N, CA and C of each residue as an Amber inpcrd file, in Angstrom:
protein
   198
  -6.7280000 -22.8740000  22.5940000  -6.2400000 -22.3380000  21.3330000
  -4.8040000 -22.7850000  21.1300000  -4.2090000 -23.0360000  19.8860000
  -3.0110000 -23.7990000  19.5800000  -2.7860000 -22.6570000  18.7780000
  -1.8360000 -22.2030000  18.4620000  -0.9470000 -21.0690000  17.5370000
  -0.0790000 -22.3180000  16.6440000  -0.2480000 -21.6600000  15.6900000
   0.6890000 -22.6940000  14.6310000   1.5840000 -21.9230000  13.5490000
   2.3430000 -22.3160000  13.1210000   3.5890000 -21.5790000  11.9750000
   2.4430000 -20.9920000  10.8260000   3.1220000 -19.9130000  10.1980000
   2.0960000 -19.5900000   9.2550000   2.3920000 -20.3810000   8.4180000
   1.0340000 -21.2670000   7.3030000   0.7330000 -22.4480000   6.3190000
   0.4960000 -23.3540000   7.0040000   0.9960000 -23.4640000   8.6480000
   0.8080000 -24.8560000   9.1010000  -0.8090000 -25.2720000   9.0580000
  -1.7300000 -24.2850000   9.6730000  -2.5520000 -24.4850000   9.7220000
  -3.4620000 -25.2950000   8.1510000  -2.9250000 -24.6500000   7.2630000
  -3.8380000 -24.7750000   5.7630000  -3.3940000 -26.5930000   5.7600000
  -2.2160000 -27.1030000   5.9160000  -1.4430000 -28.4340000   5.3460000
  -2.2440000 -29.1400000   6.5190000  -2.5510000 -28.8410000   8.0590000
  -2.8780000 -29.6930000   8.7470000  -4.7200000 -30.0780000   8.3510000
  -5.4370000 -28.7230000   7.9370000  -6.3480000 -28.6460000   7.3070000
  -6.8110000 -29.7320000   6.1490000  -5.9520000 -29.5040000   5.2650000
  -5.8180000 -30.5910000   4.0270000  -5.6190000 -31.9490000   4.2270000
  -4.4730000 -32.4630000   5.0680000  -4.1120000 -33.3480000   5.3630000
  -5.4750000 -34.2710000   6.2110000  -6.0100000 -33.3540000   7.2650000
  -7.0770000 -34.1810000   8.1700000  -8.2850000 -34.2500000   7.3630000
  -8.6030000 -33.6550000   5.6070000  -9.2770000 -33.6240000   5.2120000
  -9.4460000 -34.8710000   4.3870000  -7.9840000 -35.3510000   3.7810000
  -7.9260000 -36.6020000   3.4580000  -7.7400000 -37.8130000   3.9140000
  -7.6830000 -37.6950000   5.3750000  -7.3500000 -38.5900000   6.5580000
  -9.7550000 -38.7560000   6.6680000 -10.0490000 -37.8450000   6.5930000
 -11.4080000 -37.9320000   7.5420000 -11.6060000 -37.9270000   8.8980000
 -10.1780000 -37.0640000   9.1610000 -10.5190000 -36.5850000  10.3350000
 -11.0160000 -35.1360000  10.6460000 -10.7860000 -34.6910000  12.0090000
 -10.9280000 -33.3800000  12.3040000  -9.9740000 -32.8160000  12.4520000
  -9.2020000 -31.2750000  12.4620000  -8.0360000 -31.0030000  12.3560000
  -7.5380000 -31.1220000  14.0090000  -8.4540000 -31.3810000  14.8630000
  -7.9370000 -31.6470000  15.8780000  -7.5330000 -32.6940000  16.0970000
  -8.3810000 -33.7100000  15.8960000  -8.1930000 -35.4910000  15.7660000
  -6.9070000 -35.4080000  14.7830000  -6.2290000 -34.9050000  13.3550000
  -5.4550000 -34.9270000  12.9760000  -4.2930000 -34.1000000  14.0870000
  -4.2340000 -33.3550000  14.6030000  -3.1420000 -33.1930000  15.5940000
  -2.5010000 -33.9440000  16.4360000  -4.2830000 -34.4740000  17.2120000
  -3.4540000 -35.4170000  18.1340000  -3.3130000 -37.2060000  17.7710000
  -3.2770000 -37.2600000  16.2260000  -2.6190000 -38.4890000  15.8670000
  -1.4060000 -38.3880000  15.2670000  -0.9110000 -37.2450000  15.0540000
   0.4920000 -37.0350000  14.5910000   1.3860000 -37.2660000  16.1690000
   0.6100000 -36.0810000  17.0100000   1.4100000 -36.2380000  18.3480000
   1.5410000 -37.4890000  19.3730000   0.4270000 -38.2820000  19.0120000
   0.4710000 -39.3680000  19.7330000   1.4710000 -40.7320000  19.0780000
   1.2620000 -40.7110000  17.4440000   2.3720000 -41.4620000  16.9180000
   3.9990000 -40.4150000  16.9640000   4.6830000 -39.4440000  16.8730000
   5.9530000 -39.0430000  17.3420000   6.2780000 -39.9450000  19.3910000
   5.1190000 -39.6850000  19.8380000   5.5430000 -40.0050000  21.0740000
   5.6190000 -41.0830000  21.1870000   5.0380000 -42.3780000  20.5670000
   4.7130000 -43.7100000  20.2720000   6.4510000 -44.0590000  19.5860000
   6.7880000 -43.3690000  18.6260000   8.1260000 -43.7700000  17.7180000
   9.4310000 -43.4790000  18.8990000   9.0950000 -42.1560000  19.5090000
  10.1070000 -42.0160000  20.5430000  10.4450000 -42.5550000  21.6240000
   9.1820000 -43.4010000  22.4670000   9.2740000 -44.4780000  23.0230000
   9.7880000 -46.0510000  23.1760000   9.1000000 -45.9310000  21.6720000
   9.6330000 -47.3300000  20.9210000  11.1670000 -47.0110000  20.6540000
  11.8250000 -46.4150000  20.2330000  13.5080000 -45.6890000  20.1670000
  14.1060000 -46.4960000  21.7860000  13.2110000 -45.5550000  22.6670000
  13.8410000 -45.5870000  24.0920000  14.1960000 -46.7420000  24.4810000
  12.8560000 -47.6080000  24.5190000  12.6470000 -48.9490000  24.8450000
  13.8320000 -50.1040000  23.9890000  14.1280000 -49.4890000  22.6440000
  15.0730000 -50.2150000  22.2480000  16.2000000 -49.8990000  22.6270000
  16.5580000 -49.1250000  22.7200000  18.2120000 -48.4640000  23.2140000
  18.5030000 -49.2020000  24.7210000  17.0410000 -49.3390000  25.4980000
  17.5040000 -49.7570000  26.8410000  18.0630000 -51.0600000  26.9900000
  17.3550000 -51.5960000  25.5030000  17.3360000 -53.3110000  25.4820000
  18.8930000 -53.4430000  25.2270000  19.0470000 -52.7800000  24.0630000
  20.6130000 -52.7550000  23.9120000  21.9010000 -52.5890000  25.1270000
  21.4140000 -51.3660000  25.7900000  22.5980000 -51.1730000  26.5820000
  22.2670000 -51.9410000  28.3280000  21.2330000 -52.3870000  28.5150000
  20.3130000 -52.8530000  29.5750000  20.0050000 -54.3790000  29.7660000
  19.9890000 -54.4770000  28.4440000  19.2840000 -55.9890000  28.1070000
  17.7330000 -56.0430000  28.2460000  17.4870000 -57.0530000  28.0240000
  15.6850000 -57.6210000  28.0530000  14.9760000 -56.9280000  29.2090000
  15.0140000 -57.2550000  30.5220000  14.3890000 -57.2410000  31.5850000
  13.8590000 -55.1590000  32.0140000  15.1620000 -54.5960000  31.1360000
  14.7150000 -53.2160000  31.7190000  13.7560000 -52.9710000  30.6930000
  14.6690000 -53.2330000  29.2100000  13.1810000 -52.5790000  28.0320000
  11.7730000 -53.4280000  28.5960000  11.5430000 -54.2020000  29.0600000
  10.4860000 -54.9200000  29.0760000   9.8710000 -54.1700000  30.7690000
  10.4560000 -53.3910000  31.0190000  10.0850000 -53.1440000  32.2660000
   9.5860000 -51.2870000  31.7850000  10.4500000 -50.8460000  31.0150000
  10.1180000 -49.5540000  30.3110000   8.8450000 -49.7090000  29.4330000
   9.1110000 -50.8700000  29.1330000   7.6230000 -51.2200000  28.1500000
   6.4990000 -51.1470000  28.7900000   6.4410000 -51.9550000  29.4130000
   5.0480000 -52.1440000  31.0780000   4.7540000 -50.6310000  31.5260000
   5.8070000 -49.6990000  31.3570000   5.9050000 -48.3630000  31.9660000
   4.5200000 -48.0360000  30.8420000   5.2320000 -47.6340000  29.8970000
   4.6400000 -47.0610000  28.5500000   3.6180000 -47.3320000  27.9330000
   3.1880000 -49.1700000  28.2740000   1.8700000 -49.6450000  28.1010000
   2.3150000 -50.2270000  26.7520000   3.4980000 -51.1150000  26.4860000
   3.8050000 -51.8840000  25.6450000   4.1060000 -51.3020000  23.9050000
   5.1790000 -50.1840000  24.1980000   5.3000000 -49.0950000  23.0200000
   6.2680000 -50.5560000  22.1450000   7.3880000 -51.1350000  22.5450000
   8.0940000 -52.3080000  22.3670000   7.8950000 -53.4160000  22.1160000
């Protein structure tokens, strides 16, 4: 069971309704793309302050978010 903000439930409802998903399948493609964008963030920041070899090594970690 997931507890959600009150309305959240109705918008995630709607939303996976026009997606054609399920409101579960709509959950865990929101959560899997935030973690996907936050990765991809990481992986760039490392490149920056790291250079090539670590993001590309964080990448391999992550399964190529970069």
């Amino acid at each position: 069971m997931l507890r959600l903000p009150e309305g959240m439930r109705s918008k995630v409802k709607v939303r996976a309704a026009k997606c054609g998903r399920s409101m579960n399948a709509e959950i865990i493609h929101h959560l899997e793309r935030a973690y996907d964008e936050r990765a991809a963030k990481v992986i760039e920041e490392a490149r920056a302050i790291f250079g090539e070899e670590a993001a590309s090594q964080l990448s391999a970690i992550h399964g190529g978010a970069a």
